[in-house]
Amino acid sequence: MVFLADFLRRSPDTWSPLAIFGSELPFPFELQPSSIETAWLDPNVNATMPLMESWGIPCRLATLAGFEHCFNGYVTELGELWISSLSAADRAKTEVFACGPTPMLRAVAALAARYKLPCQVSLEEFMACAVGGCAGCAVRINTPDGPAMKRVCVDGPVFNAAEVVW
Ligand code: FES
């Protein structure tokens, strides 16, 4: 997500990234209050990742662990607050990218589908060989020719969320 945010911010005419991170363990960076306004959110929910702040990318953090100035809930709930605040015109230009554990990705895919947003997910699987030989990382993907098993290590790990058989 950090590399993607860096890539997107380099095309400011095309992209205005918003980053949302979730964790139930302490985040692996010092939280800092953001000076980048998010009008769609309670101003007290302003903890951010310093790197995103230094890049000028609005970023907010979600947790159920009660970390100060973080959103109390799931990343999908925080994401839905933001998506539902967008105008129809802005929503038509919005795309969702997600990585993380499968149940969260499934929930992100459902959220994107509910709002008819394109969504790409980076899947996680156990990998024995990681070079396409063992099929231990295969997931079911809907293709134009019907469902097929795809290997996360070489066919992914990024897939169109709408094509993943969750
Ligand atoms: S880990 Fe062996 S095929 Fe992907």
Short mmCIF file of C-alpha atoms and ligand atoms in Angstrom, two decimals:
data_model
loop_
_atom_site.label_atom_id
_atom_site.label_comp_id
_atom_site.label_asym_id
_atom_site.label_seq_id
_atom_site.Cartn_x
_atom_site.Cartn_y
_atom_site.Cartn_z
CA MET A 1 0.00 0.00 0.00
CA VAL A 2 2.91 2.35 0.71
CA PHE A 3 4.44 1.72 -2.73
CA LEU A 4 1.02 2.10 -4.35
CA ALA A 5 0.39 5.38 -2.50
CA ASP A 6 3.81 6.62 -3.62
CA PHE A 7 3.01 5.68 -7.22
CA LEU A 8 -0.44 7.31 -7.14
CA ARG A 9 0.73 10.56 -5.57
CA ARG A 10 3.13 11.05 -8.47
CA SER A 11 0.11 11.44 -10.78
CA PRO A 12 -1.74 14.22 -8.92
CA ASP A 13 -3.83 15.09 -11.99
CA THR A 14 -5.18 11.55 -12.08
CA TRP A 15 -5.23 10.37 -8.49
CA SER A 16 -6.04 11.83 -5.06
CA PRO A 17 -5.24 8.87 -2.83
CA LEU A 18 -6.75 8.31 0.59
CA ALA A 19 -5.05 5.69 2.77
CA ILE A 20 -6.83 3.67 5.46
CA PHE A 21 -4.93 1.23 7.65
CA GLY A 22 -6.31 -1.07 10.31
CA SER A 23 -4.65 -2.94 13.15
CA GLU A 24 -5.51 -4.54 16.46
CA LEU A 25 -1.83 -4.51 17.48
CA PRO A 26 0.07 -1.26 17.94
CA PHE A 27 0.77 0.21 14.51
CA PRO A 28 4.40 -0.27 13.42
CA PHE A 29 4.97 3.50 13.31
CA GLU A 30 4.52 6.43 15.67
CA LEU A 31 1.03 7.85 15.35
CA GLN A 32 0.86 11.57 14.77
CA PRO A 33 -2.07 13.99 14.50
CA SER A 34 -2.83 14.85 10.91
CA SER A 35 -3.13 18.40 9.67
CA ILE A 36 -4.83 17.17 6.49
CA GLU A 37 -8.54 17.75 6.88
CA THR A 38 -11.06 14.98 6.32
CA ALA A 39 -14.40 16.78 6.40
CA TRP A 40 -16.30 13.48 6.25
CA LEU A 41 -14.93 12.33 9.61
CA ASP A 42 -15.04 13.37 13.27
CA PRO A 43 -12.05 15.76 13.63
CA ASN A 44 -10.94 13.85 16.75
CA VAL A 45 -10.23 10.84 14.55
CA ASN A 46 -7.02 12.34 13.22
CA ALA A 47 -4.20 9.89 13.99
CA THR A 48 -2.16 9.24 10.87
CA MET A 49 0.96 7.55 9.54
CA PRO A 50 3.83 10.07 9.43
CA LEU A 51 5.00 8.94 5.98
CA MET A 52 1.56 9.51 4.44
CA GLU A 53 1.35 12.89 6.17
CA SER A 54 4.75 13.91 4.77
CA TRP A 55 3.51 12.97 1.29
CA GLY A 56 0.35 15.05 1.72
CA ILE A 57 -1.88 11.97 1.54
CA PRO A 58 -4.89 11.95 3.85
CA CYS A 59 -4.66 8.84 5.99
CA ARG A 60 -6.71 7.55 8.89
CA LEU A 61 -6.37 4.51 11.12
CA ALA A 62 -9.00 2.04 12.27
CA THR A 63 -8.88 -0.28 15.26
CA LEU A 64 -11.02 -2.02 17.81
CA ALA A 65 -8.14 -1.82 20.31
CA GLY A 66 -8.92 1.70 21.48
CA PHE A 67 -5.80 3.46 20.21
CA GLU A 68 -6.09 7.21 20.73
CA HIS A 69 -7.50 9.28 17.88
CA CYS A 70 -8.09 6.22 15.73
CA PHE A 71 -11.46 5.24 14.30
CA ASN A 72 -13.21 2.73 16.54
CA GLY A 73 -14.28 0.06 14.07
CA TYR A 74 -13.26 -1.90 11.03
CA VAL A 75 -11.46 -0.45 8.02
CA THR A 76 -14.56 -1.21 5.97
CA GLU A 77 -16.72 0.90 8.29
CA LEU A 78 -14.26 3.77 8.02
CA GLY A 79 -14.09 3.28 4.26
CA GLU A 80 -17.86 3.31 3.96
CA LEU A 81 -18.06 6.60 5.89
CA TRP A 82 -15.76 8.10 3.27
CA ILE A 83 -17.38 6.49 0.22
CA SER A 84 -20.87 7.49 1.31
CA SER A 85 -19.68 11.11 1.66
CA LEU A 86 -18.59 11.28 -1.99
CA SER A 87 -20.67 12.91 -4.67
CA ALA A 88 -21.90 10.66 -7.45
CA ALA A 89 -19.36 12.31 -9.78
CA ASP A 90 -16.45 11.63 -7.41
CA ARG A 91 -17.65 8.10 -6.73
CA ALA A 92 -17.62 7.43 -10.46
CA LYS A 93 -13.87 8.18 -10.42
CA THR A 94 -13.07 6.14 -7.31
CA GLU A 95 -11.19 2.87 -7.19
CA VAL A 96 -10.39 0.70 -4.17
CA PHE A 97 -7.12 -1.18 -3.58
CA ALA A 98 -6.70 -3.47 -0.59
CA CYS A 99 -4.31 -5.94 0.96
CA GLY A 100 -4.56 -7.88 4.18
CA PRO A 101 -6.22 -10.97 5.61
CA THR A 102 -8.83 -12.72 3.48
CA PRO A 103 -11.89 -11.98 5.67
CA MET A 104 -11.07 -8.27 5.49
CA LEU A 105 -10.53 -8.44 1.72
CA ARG A 106 -13.85 -10.24 1.34
CA ALA A 107 -15.54 -7.42 3.29
CA VAL A 108 -13.74 -4.77 1.20
CA ALA A 109 -14.84 -6.52 -2.00
CA ALA A 110 -18.44 -6.57 -0.77
CA LEU A 111 -18.25 -2.88 0.13
CA ALA A 112 -16.86 -1.98 -3.29
CA ALA A 113 -19.53 -4.08 -5.00
CA ARG A 114 -22.27 -2.39 -2.96
CA TYR A 115 -21.12 1.01 -4.25
CA LYS A 116 -20.26 -0.34 -7.73
CA LEU A 117 -16.60 0.67 -7.36
CA PRO A 118 -13.77 -1.12 -9.17
CA CYS A 119 -11.63 -2.93 -6.63
CA GLN A 120 -8.30 -4.74 -6.76
CA VAL A 121 -7.19 -7.00 -3.93
CA SER A 122 -3.75 -8.42 -3.19
CA LEU A 123 -4.45 -11.93 -1.90
CA GLU A 124 -2.51 -13.74 0.79
CA GLU A 125 -1.98 -17.50 0.63
CA PHE A 126 0.43 -20.03 2.07
CA MET A 127 3.16 -20.61 -0.51
CA ALA A 128 5.29 -23.74 -0.60
CA CYS A 129 7.29 -22.99 -3.77
CA ALA A 130 6.31 -19.41 -4.74
CA VAL A 131 7.32 -20.09 -8.38
CA GLY A 132 4.14 -21.65 -9.75
CA GLY A 133 5.06 -25.32 -9.38
CA CYS A 134 3.07 -26.73 -6.47
CA ALA A 135 -0.39 -25.13 -6.83
CA GLY A 136 -0.49 -24.82 -3.06
CA CYS A 137 -1.53 -21.18 -3.33
CA ALA A 138 -4.36 -21.70 -5.86
CA VAL A 139 -7.56 -19.68 -5.48
CA ARG A 140 -10.79 -19.85 -7.45
CA ILE A 141 -11.23 -17.00 -9.93
CA ASN A 142 -14.12 -16.40 -12.31
CA THR A 143 -12.80 -15.98 -15.85
CA PRO A 144 -14.60 -15.38 -19.15
CA ASP A 145 -14.35 -19.19 -19.67
CA GLY A 146 -15.80 -20.01 -16.24
CA PRO A 147 -14.24 -20.58 -12.82
CA ALA A 148 -10.54 -21.47 -12.85
CA MET A 149 -7.85 -22.09 -10.25
CA LYS A 150 -5.20 -19.36 -10.31
CA ARG A 151 -1.93 -19.36 -8.42
CA VAL A 152 -1.52 -16.36 -6.16
CA CYS A 153 2.29 -16.50 -6.46
CA VAL A 154 2.53 -16.20 -10.25
CA ASP A 155 -0.98 -15.31 -11.55
CA GLY A 156 -1.47 -12.70 -8.80
CA PRO A 157 -1.18 -11.72 -6.11
CA VAL A 158 -3.42 -8.88 -7.31
CA PHE A 159 -6.83 -9.84 -8.67
CA ASN A 160 -10.00 -8.04 -9.61
CA ALA A 161 -12.09 -8.39 -6.44
CA ALA A 162 -15.25 -8.97 -8.47
CA GLU A 163 -13.68 -12.06 -10.07
CA VAL A 164 -12.50 -13.76 -6.87
CA VAL A 165 -14.74 -16.61 -5.68
CA TRP A 166 -14.90 -15.64 -2.01
S1 FES B 1 3.28 -21.45 -4.00
FE1 FES B 1 3.59 -23.12 -5.34
S2 FES B 1 2.37 -22.59 -7.04
FE2 FES B 1 2.21 -20.86 -5.77
#
